[in-house]
GROMACS .gro file of C-alpha atoms in nm:
model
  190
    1UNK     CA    1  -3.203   0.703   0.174
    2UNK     CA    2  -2.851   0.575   0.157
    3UNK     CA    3  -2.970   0.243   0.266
    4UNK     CA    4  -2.814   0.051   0.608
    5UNK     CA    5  -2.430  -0.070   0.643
    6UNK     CA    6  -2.343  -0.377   0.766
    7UNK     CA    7  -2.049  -0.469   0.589
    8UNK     CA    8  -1.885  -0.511   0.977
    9UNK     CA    9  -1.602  -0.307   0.843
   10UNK     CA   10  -1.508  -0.171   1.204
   11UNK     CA   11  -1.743  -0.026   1.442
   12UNK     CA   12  -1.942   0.216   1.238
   13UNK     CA   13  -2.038   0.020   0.981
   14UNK     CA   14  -2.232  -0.217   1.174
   15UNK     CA   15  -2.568  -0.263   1.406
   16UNK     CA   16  -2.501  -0.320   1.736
   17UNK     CA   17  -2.733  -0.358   2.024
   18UNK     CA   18  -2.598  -0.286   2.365
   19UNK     CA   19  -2.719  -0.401   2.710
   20UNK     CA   20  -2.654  -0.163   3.047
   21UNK     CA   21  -2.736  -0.176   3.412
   22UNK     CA   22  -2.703   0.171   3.515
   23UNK     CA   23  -2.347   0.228   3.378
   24UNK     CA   24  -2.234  -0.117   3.377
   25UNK     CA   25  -2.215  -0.248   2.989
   26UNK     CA   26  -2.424  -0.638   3.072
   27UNK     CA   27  -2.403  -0.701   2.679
   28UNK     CA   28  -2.268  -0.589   2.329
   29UNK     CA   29  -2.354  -0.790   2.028
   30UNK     CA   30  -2.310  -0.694   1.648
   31UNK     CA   31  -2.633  -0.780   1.467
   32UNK     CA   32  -2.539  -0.761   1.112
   33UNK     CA   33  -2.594  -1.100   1.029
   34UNK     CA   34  -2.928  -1.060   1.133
   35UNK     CA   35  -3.081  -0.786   0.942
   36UNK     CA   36  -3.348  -0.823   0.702
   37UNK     CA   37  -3.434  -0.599   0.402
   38UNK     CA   38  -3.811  -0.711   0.320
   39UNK     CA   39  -3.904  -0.431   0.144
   40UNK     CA   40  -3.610  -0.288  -0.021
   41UNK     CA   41  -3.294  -0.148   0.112
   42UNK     CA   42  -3.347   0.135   0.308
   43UNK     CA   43  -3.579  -0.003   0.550
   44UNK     CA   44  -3.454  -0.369   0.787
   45UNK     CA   45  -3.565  -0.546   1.041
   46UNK     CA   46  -3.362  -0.717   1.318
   47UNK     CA   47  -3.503  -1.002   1.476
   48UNK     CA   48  -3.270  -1.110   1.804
   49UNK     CA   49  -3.320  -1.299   2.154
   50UNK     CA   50  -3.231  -1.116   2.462
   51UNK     CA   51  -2.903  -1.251   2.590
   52UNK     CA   52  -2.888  -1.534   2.864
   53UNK     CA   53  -2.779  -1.445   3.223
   54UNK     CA   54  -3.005  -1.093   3.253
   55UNK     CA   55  -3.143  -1.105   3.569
   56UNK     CA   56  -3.527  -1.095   3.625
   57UNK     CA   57  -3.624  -0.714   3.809
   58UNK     CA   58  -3.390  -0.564   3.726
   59UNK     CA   59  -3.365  -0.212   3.522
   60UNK     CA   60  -3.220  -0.246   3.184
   61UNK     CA   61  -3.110   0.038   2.925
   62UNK     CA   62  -3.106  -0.111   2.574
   63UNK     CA   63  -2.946   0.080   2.278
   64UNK     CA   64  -2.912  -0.023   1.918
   65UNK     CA   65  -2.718   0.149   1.711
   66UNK     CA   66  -2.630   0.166   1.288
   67UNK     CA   67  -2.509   0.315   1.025
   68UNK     CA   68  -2.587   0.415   0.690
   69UNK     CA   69  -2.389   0.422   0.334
   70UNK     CA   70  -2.272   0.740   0.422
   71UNK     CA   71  -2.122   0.648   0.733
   72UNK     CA   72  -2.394   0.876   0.898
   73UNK     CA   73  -2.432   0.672   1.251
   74UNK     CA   74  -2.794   0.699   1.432
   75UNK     CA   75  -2.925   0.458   1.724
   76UNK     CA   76  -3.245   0.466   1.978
   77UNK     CA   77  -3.282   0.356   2.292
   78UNK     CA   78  -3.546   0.186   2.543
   79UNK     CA   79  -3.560   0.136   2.906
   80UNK     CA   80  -3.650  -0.200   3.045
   81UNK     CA   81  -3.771  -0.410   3.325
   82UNK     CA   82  -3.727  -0.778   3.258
   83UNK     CA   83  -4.004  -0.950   3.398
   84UNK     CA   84  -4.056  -1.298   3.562
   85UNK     CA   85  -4.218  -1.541   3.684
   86UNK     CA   86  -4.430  -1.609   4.015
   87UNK     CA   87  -4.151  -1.808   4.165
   88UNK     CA   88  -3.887  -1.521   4.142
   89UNK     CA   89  -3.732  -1.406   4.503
   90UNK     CA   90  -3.817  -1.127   4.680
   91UNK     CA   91  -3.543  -0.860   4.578
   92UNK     CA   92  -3.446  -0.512   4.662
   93UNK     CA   93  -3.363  -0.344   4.294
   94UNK     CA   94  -3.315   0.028   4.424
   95UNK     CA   95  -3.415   0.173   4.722
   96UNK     CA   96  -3.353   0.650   4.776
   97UNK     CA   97  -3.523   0.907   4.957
   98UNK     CA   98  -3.643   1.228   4.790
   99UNK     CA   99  -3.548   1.481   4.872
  100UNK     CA  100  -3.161   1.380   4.998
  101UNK     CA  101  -3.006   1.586   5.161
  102UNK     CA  102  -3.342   1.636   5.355
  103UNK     CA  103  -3.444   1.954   5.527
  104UNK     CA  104  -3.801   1.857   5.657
  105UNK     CA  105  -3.951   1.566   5.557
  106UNK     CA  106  -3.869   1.287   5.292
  107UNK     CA  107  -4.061   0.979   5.096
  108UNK     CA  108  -3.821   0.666   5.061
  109UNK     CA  109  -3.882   0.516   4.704
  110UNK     CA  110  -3.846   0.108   4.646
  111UNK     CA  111  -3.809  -0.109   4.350
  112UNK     CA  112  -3.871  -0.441   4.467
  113UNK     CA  113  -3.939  -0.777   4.272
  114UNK     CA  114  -4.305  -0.860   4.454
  115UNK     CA  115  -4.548  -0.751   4.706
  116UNK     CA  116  -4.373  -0.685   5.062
  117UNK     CA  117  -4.420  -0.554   5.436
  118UNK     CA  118  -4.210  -0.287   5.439
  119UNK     CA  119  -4.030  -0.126   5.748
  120UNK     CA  120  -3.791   0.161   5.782
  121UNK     CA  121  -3.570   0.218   6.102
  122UNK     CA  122  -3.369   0.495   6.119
  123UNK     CA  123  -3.006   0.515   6.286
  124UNK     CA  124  -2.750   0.796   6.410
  125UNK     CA  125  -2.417   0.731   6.283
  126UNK     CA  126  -2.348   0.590   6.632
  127UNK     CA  127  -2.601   0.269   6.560
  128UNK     CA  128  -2.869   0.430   6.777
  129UNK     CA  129  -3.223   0.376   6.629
  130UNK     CA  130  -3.413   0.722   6.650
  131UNK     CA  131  -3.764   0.623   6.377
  132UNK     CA  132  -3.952   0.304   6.298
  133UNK     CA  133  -4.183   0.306   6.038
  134UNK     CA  134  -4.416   0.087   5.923
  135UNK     CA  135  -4.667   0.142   5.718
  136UNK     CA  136  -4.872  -0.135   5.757
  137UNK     CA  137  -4.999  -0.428   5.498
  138UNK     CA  138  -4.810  -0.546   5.161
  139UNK     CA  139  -4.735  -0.257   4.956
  140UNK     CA  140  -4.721  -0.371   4.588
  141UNK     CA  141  -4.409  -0.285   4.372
  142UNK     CA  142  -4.597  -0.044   4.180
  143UNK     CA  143  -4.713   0.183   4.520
  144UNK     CA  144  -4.358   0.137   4.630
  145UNK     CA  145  -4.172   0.260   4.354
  146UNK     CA  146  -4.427   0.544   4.250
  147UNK     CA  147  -4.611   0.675   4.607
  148UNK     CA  148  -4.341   0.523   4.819
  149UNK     CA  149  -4.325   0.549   5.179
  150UNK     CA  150  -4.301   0.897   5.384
  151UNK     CA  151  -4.149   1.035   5.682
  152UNK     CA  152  -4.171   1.338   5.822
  153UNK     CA  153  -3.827   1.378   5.924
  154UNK     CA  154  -3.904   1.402   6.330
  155UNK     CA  155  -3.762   1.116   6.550
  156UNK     CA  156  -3.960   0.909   6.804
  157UNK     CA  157  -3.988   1.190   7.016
  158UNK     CA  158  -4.122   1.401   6.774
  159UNK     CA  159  -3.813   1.626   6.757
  160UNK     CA  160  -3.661   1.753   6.441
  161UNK     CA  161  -3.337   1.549   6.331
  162UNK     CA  162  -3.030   1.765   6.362
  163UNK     CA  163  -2.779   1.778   6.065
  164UNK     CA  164  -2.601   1.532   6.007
  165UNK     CA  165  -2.536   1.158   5.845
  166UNK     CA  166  -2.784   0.941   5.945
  167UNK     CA  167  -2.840   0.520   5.821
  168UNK     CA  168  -3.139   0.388   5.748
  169UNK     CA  169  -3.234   0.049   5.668
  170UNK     CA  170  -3.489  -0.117   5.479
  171UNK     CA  171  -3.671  -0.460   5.595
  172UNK     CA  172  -3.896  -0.640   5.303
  173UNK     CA  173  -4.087  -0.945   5.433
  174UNK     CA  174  -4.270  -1.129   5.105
  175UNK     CA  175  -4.587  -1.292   5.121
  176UNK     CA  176  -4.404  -1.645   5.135
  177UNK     CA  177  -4.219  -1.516   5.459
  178UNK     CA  178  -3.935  -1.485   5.266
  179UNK     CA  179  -3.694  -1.124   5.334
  180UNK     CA  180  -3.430  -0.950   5.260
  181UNK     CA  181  -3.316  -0.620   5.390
  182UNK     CA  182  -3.058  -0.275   5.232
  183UNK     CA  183  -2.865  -0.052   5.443
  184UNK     CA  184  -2.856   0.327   5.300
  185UNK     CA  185  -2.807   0.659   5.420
  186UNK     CA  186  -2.922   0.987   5.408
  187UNK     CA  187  -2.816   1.320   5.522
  188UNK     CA  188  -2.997   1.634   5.736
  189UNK     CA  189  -2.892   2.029   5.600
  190UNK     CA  190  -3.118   2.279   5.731
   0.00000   0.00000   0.00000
């Protein structure tokens, strides 16, 4: 009711929209000068272009933030994926089990830029691989990242892993034949 500040009179009397990846801070840009007020002035619009140099794939946190007369600060934020085009590379965004630590068995979760073959090998600290798996065709980012891929936990044997430290690492082969591959690790506590 106060109406929206953005006299730029230090940082609370100002909009600003801010860019993260996880924690990192990507972008901060005071957007005063591009407020609108086409109704009257407690309601504006900001019209703004994303910044250059954001990477397609990847997860973006966007927060914008402002202030009224009263100095009364408020902001929202919004969760991103910037999306691409066809030609982008195959990428590896994020890639965790749940649950880790693992007592039984596991799914391993993937963000990934495109439509992959996916394989899993598992290692002892030692560099000895103990599990392949595979589970067969191109999964699509979407099954990736939301069904994932499971494991049961058990080695190629069939035994039960013992506790412990263990690497795995994750191959993605695109439909172009391009790859690329992430080393991660997980842990055993029974």
């Amino acid at each position: 009711s106060s109406g929206i500040n953005i006299t730029r009179l230090g940082p609370s009397r100002s909009i600003l929209l801010r860019i993260e990846e996880g924690t990192r801070l990507v972008a901060l840009e005071d957007l005063a000068d591009a407020v609108s007020f086409p109704t009257d002035y407690r309601t504006g619009e900001v019209e703004f272009s994303l910044p250059s140099g954001l990477e397609t794939g990847r997860r973006y946190t966007m927060t914008l933030e402002a202030s009224d007369n009263r100095d009364r600060r408020a902001g929202a934020s919004l969760e991103f994926v910037l999306a691409g085009g066809a030609g982008d590379r195959l990428r590896i965004d994020r890639v965790y089990n749940v649950p880790n630590p693992i007592d039984g068995d596991t799914t391993f979760l993937i963000e990934m830029s495109q439509p992959a073959e996916v394989r899993i090998r598992i290692y002892t600290l030692g560099g000895k691989l103990i599990r392949e798996i595979r589970p067969g065709g191109f999964l699509s980012p979407g099954e990736a990242s939301s069904t994932g891929v499971y494991w049961d936990g058990h080695d190629e044997d069939g035994d039960r892993l013992a506790n412990g430290v263990y690497f795995y690492r994750l191959d993605l082969r695109g439909e172009a034949g391009q790859s690329t591959h992430r080393i991660e690790r997980l842990a055993v506590i029974r």
